[in-house]
Coordinates of C-alpha atoms and ligand atoms in Angstrom, one line a residue:
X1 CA 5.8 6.7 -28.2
X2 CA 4.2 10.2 -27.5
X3 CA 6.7 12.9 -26.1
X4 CA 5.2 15.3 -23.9
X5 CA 5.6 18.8 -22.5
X6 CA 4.0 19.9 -19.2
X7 CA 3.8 23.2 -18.7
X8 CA 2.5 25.4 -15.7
X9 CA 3.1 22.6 -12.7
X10 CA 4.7 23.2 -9.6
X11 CA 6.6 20.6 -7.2
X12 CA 5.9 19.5 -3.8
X13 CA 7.7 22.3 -2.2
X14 CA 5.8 25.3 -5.0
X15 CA 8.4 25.6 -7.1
X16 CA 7.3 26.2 -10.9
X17 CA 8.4 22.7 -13.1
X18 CA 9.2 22.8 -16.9
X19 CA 8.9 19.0 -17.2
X20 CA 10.0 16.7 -20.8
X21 CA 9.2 13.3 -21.4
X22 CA 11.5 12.6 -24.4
X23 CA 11.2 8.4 -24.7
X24 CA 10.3 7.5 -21.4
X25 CA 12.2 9.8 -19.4
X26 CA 12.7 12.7 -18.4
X27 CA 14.7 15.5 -20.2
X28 CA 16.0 18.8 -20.0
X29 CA 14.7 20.0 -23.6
X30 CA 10.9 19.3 -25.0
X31 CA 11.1 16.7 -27.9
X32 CA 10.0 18.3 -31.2
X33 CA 7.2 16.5 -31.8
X34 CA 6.3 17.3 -27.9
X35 CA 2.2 17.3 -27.5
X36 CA 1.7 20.0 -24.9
X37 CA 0.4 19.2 -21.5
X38 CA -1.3 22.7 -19.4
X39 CA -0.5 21.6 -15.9
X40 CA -1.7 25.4 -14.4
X41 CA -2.9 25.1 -11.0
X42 CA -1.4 21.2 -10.5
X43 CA 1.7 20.0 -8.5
X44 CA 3.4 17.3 -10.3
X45 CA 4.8 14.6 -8.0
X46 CA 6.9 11.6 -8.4
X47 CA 4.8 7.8 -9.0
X48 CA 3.8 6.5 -5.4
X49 CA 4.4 3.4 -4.6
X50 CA 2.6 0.8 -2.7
X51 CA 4.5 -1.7 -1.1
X52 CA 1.2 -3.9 -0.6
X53 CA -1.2 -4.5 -2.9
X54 CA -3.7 -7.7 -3.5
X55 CA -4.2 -8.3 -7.5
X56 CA -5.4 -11.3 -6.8
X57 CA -4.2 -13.1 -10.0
X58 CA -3.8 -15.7 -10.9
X59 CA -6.3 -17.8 -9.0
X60 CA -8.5 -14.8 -7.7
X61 CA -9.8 -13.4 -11.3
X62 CA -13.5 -12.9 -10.4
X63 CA -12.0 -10.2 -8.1
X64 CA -9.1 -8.5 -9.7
X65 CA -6.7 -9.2 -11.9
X66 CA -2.8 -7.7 -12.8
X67 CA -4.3 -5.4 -15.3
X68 CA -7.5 -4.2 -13.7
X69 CA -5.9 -4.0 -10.2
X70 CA -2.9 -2.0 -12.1
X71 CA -5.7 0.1 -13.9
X72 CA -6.8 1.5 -10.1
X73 CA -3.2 1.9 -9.0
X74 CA -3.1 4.0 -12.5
X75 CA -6.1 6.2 -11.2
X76 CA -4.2 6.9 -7.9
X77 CA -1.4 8.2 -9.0
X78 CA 0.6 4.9 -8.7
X79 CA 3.7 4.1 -10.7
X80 CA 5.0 0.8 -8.8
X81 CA 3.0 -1.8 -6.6
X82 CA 3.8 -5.0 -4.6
X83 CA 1.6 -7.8 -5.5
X84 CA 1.0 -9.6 -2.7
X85 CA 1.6 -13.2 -2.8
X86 CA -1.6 -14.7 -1.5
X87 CA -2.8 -15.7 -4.6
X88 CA -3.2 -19.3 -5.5
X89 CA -0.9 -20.5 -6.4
X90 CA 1.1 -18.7 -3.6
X91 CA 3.8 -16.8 -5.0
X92 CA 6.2 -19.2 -3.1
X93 CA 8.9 -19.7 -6.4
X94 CA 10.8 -18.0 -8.7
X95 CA 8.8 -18.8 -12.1
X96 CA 5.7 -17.9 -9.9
X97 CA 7.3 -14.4 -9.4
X98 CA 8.5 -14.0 -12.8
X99 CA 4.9 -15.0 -13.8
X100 CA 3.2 -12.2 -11.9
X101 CA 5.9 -9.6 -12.9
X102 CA 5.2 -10.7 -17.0
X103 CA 1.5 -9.9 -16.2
X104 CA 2.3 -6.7 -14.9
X105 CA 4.4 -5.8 -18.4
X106 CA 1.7 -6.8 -20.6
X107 CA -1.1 -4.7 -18.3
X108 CA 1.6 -1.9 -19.0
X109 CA -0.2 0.3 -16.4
X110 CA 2.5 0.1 -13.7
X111 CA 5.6 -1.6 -12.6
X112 CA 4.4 -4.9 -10.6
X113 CA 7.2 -6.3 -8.4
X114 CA 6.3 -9.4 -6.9
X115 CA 6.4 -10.2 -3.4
X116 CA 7.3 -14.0 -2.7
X117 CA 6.2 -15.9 0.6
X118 CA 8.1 -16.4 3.4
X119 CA 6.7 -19.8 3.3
X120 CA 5.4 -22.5 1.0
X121 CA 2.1 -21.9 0.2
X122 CA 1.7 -19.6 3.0
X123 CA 1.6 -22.4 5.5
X124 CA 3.7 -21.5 7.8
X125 CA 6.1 -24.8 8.0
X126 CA 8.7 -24.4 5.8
X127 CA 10.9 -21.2 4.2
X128 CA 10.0 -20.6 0.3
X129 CA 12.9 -20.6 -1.9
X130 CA 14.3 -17.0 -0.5
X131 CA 18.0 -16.5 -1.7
X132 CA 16.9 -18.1 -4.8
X133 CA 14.3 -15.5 -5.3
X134 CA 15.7 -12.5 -4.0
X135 CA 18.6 -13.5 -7.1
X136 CA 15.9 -13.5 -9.0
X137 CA 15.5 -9.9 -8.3
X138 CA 12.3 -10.5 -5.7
X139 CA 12.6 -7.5 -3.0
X140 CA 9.6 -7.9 -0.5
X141 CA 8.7 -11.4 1.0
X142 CA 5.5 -11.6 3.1
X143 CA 2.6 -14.2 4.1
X144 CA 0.3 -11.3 4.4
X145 CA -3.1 -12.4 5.0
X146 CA -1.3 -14.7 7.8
X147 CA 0.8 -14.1 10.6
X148 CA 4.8 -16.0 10.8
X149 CA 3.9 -17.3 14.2
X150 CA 6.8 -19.8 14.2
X151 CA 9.6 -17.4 15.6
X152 CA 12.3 -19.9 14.6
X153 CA 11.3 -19.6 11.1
X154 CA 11.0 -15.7 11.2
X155 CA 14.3 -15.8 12.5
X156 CA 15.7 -17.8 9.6
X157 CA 13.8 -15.6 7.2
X158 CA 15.2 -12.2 8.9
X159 CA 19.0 -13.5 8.9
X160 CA 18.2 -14.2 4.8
X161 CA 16.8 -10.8 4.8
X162 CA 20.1 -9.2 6.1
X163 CA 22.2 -11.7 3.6
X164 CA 19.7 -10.7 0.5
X165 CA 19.4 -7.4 0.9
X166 CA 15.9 -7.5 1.3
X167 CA 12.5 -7.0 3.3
X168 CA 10.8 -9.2 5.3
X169 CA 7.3 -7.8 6.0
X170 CA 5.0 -9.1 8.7
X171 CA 0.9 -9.6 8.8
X172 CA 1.2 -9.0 12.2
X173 CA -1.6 -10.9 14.3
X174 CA -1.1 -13.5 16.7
X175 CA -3.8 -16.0 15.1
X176 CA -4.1 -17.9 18.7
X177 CA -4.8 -15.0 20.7
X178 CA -7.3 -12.7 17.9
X179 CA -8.7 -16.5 17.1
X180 CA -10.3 -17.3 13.5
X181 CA -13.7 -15.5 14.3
X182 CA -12.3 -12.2 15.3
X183 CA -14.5 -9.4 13.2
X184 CA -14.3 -6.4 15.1
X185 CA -12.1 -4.1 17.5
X186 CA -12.6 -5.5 20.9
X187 CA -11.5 -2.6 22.5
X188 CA -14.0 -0.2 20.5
X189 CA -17.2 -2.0 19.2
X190 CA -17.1 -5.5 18.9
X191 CA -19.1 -6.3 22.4
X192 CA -21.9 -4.0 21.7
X193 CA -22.3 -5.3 17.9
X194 CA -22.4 -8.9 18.9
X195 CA -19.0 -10.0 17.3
X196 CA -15.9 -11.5 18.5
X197 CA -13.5 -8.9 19.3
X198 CA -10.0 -8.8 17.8
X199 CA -7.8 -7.7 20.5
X200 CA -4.8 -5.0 20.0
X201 CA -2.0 -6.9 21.8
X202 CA -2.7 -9.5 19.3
X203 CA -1.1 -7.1 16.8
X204 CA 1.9 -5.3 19.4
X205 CA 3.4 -8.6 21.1
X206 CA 4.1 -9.9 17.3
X207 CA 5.6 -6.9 16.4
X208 CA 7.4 -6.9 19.6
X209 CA 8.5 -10.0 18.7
X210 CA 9.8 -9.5 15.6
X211 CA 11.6 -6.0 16.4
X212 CA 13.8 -8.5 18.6
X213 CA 14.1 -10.9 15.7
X214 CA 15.0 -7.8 13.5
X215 CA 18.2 -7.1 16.0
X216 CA 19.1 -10.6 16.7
X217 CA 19.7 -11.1 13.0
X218 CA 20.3 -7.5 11.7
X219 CA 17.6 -8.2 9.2
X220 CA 15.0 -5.7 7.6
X221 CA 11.7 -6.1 9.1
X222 CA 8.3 -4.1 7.6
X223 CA 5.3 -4.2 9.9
X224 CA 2.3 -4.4 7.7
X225 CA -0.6 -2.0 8.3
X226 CA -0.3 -1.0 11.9
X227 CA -3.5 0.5 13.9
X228 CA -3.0 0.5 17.4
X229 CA -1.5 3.0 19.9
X230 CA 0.6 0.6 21.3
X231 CA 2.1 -1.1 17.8
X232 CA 3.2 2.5 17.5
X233 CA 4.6 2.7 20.8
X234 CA 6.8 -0.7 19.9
X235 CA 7.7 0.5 16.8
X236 CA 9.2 3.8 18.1
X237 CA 11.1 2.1 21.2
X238 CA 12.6 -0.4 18.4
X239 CA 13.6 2.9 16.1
X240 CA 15.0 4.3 18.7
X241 CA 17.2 1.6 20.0
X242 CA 18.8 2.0 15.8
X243 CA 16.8 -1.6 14.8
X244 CA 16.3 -1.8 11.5
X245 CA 12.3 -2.1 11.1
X246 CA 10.0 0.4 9.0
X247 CA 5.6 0.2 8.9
X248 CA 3.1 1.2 7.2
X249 CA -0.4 2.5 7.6
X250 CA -3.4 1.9 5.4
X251 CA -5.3 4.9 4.1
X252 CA -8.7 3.3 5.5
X253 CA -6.6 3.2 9.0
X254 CA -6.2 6.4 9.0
X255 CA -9.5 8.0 7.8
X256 CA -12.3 5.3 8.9
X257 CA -12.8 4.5 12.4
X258 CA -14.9 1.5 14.2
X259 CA -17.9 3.5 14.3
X260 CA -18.8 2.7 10.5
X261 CA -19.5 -0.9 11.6
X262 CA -22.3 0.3 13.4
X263 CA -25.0 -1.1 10.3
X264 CA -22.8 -4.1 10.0
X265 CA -21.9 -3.4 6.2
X266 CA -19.3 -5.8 5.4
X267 CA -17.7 -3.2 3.6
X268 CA -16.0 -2.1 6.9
X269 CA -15.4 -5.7 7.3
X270 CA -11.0 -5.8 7.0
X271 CA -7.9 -7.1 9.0
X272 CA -6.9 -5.6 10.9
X273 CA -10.0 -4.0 11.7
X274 CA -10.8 -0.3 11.8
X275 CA -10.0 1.1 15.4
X276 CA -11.4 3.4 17.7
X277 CA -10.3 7.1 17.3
X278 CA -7.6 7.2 20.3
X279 CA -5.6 4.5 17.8
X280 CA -6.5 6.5 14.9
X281 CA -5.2 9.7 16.6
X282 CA -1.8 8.0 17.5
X283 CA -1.4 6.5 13.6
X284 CA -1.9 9.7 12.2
X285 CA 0.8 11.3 14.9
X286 CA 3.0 8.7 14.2
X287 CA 3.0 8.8 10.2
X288 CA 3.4 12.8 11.1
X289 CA 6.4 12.2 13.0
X290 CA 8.3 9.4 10.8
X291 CA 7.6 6.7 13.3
X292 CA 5.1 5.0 10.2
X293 CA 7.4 5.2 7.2
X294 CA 4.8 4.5 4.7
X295 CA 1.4 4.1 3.1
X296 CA 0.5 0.5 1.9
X297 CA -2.7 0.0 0.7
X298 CA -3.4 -2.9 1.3
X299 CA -6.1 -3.1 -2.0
X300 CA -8.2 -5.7 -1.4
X301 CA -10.1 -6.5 -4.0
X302 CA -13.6 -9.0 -2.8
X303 CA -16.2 -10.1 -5.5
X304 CA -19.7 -9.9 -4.4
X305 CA -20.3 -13.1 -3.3
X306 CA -17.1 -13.0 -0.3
X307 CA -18.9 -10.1 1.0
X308 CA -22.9 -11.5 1.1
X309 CA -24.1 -12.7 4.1
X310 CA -23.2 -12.1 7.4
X311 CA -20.9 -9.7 9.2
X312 CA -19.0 -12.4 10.9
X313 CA -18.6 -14.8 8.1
X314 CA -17.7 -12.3 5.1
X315 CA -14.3 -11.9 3.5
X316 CA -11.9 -9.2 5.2
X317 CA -10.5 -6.7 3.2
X318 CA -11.3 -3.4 1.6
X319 CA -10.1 -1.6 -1.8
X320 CA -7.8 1.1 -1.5
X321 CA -5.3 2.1 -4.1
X322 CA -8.0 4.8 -6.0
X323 CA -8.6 7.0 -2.9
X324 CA -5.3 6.2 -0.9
X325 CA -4.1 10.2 -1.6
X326 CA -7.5 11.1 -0.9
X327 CA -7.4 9.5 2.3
X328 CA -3.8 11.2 3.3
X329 CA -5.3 15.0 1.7
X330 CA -7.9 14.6 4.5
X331 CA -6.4 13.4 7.5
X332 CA -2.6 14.6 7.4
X333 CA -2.9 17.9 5.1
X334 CA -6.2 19.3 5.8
X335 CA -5.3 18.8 9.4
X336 CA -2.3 20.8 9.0
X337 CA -0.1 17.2 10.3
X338 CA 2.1 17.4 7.1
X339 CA 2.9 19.0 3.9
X340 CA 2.6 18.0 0.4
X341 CA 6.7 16.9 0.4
X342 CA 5.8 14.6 3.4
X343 CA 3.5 13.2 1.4
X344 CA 6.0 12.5 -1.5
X345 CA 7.9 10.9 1.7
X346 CA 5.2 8.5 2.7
X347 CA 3.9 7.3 -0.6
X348 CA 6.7 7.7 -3.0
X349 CA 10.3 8.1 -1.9
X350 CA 10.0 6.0 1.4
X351 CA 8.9 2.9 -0.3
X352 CA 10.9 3.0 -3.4
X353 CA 14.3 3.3 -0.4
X354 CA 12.8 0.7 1.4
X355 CA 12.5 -1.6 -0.8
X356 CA 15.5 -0.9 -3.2
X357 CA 14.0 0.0 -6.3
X358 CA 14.8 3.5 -6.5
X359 CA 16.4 2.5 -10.3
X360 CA 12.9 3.5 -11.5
X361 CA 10.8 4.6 -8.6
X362 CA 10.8 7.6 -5.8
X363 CA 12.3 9.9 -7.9
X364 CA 12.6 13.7 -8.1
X365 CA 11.9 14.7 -11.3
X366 CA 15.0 15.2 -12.7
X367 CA 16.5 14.8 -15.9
X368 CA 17.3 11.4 -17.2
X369 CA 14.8 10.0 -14.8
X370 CA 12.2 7.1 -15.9
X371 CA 9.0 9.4 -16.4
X372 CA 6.8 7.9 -13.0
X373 CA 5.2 10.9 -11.9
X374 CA 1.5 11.8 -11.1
X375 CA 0.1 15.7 -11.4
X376 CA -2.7 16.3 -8.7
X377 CA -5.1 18.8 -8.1
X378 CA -4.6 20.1 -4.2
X379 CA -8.1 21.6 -3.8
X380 CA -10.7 19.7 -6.1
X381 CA -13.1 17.8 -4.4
X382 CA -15.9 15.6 -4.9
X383 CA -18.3 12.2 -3.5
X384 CA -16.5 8.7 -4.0
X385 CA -18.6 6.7 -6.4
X386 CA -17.7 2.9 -6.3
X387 CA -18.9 2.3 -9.8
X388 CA -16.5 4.7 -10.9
X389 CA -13.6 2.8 -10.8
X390 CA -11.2 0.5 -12.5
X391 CA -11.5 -2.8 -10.0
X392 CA -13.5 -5.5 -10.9
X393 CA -14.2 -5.1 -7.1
X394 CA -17.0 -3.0 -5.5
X395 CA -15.8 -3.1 -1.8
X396 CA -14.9 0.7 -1.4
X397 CA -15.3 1.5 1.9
X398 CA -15.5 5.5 0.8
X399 CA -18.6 5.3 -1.3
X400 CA -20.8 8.7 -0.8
X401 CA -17.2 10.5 1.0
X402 CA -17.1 13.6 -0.1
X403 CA -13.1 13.5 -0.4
X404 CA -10.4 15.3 -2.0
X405 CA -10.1 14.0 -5.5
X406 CA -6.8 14.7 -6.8
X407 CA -5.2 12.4 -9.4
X408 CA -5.5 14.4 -12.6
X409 CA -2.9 12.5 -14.8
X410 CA -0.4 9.3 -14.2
X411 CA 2.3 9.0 -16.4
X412 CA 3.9 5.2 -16.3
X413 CA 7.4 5.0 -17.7
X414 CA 6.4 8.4 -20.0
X415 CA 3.3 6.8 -21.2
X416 CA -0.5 8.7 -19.7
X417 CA -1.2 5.6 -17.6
X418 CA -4.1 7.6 -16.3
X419 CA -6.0 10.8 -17.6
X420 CA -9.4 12.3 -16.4
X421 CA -8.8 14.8 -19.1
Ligands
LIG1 O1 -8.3 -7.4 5.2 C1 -7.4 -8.1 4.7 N1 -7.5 -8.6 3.4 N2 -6.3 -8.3 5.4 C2 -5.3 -9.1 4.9 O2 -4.4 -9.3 5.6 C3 -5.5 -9.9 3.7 C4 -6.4 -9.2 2.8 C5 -6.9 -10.1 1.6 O3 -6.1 -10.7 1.0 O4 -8.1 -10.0 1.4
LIG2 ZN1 -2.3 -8.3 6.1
LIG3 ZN1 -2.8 -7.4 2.8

């Protein structure tokens, strides 16, 4: 395997970086054979992580699959992604799990943990298999892309959580109250563009919910994408009464607001759905303040034929893992809301803490580390082209941006994962 030196980088905080790759790691001294990297002008960061990602395989291949959905996380500076497990079949078992994590080594483009359901086949009836699996070394359990609305079961899978040592994370959407038809905001745009409206206290009374369930168990609850003001408000009361519950915002949360449905592009078309800009003001605030722990992509990959016809009947989701720094440039560091170490936080140490797999993740680039690290231009910029791009997918909500465009280089457990060079 090729050694590298990378010369002329600087870290999060400015400093100047001499940085090895000797085997795979990270070293104090350049290997011989070293095949010199010029870094001037870059900042080299640690891998980010995303604790949810859609790779749609096995069962979804016309969309994505482990190796073309690792191949975007590759181009956005991602070392480590979640895999969601709404895939069919679910990801409700421990050979199902090992099965998605084998893809992920033989893609070889980043580290692919598996998340396994919180129920069988994400039906919402009975628990999966959860100690057996979190033996198995599964970390994150989810139904994302449904809601747990049985709070009995959430219960049981939150007192696991706590016995486990692992994270529970909620799609949190009460599927009665924002009914199967809800497209749009409600609060924002969904009246005036003829859709059903997808209320926000469809997404704040689960979480409220499930903060409670967090302290009655002393389990570790994640809240999946939040949007609104008043998730934000929930999660803060529940941080500061010492429950144990971190959440995540999307990158298209935090850039796009409701207003790009207004031509009824399905593109825009995701769940939960973009928000007006009074939400949008309050997510960025609260990922600025530490209330929102994270940024989870929630990369969802849709082939063509999910997103023809009409608004109302397309496929939700929207991809996200090759612009998500982009996204968080714009909105939190070219508004002055946080530096380029708080962005290391969000997308790169956070996750890796919260979900336990700081072994190989989150690091700081030190010696004797696993070589995950991304360099990253801080000014370049440039349009978002959707055929540039590694997904099989075409459903990139930031087509024709003019964004930041920073990933320069990813290096995956010392191998170039990702070069524009
Ligand atoms: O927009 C979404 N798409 N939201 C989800 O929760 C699921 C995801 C998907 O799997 O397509
Ligand atoms: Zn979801
Ligand atoms: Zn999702």
């Amino acid at each position: 395997m090729t050694n590298y030196r990378i010369t002329g980088a600087r870290s999060a905080a400015g400093d100047p970086l001499q940085l090895n790759i000797v085997d795979g790691r990270l070293a104090a001294e350049p290997a011989p054979d070293a095949e010199l990297i010029d870094a001037d002008g870059l900042l080299a960061l640690p891998g980010f992580v995303d604790m949810h990602t859609h790779l749609r395989e096995p069962g979804f291949e016309a969309s994505e699959t482990v190796a073309t959905g690792t191949a975007c996380a590759a181009r956005g500076g991602f070392t480590g992604v979640f895999a969601m497990a709404n895939t069919d079949p679910v990801t409700d078992s421990v050979d199902r799990a090992a099965h998605v994590a084998e893809l992920g080594r033989e893609a070889d483009n980043a580290e692919v943990f598996p998340v396994g359901s919180i129920t069988i086949g994400l039906a919402g009836e009975q628990l999966s298999p959860i100690a057996a699996m979190a033996d198995a070394g599964v970390k994150m359990f989810s139904d994302d892309g449904r809601c747990v609305m049985n709070s009995a079961l959430m219960r049981r899978a939150l007192e696991l959580s706590a016995a486990h040592q692992v994270v529970i994370a909620q799609h949190s959407q009460d599927h009665v109250l924002a009914g199967p038809d809800a497209a749009a905001d409600e609060a924002s745009v969904a009246a005036e563009l003829g859709l059903t409206g997808w209320p926000w206290a469809a997404e704040s009374t689960i979480i409220a919910r499930d903060v409670q369930l967090a302290e009655l168990t002393s389990g570790r609850l994640h809240c999946c994408h939040i949007t609104t003001a008043e998730s934000v408000d929930v999660v803060r009361w529940a941080k500061a009464r010492g429950i144990k519950v971190t959440a995540e915002v999307t990158p298209h949360h935090l850039l796009l607001g409701s207003d790009r449905l207004s031509g009824l592009d399905t593109t825009f078309k995701v769940n939960p759905p973009l928000r007006g800009s009074e939400d949008i003001e309050a997510l960025r605030e609260a990922l600025a303040d530490g209330t929102i722990d994270v940024i989870g992509t929630d990369h969802a990959p849709h082939d063509l034929s999910a997103k023809q016809g009409d608004f109302a009947h397309a496929k939700p989701g929207m991809l996200g893992l090759e612009q998500a720094l982009a996204s968080v440039v714009e909105t939190m560091i070219n508004t002055g809301r946080m530096t380029w170490a708080d962005v290391v936080r969000v997308m790169s140490t956070a996750p890796a803490q919260i979900t336990g797999t700081t072994n190989t993740q989150g690091g700081s680039l030190r010696p004797g580390e696993v070589a995950n690290l991304v360099l990253v231009d801080p000014i370049r910029r440039a349009v978002v082209d959707r055929e540039k791009s590694s997904s099989k997918a075409r459903n990139n909500p930031y087509h024709g941006l003019e964004l930041p465009d920073p990933i320069e280089m990813t290096f995956y457990s010392g191998h170039l994962s990702y070069s524009r060079r």
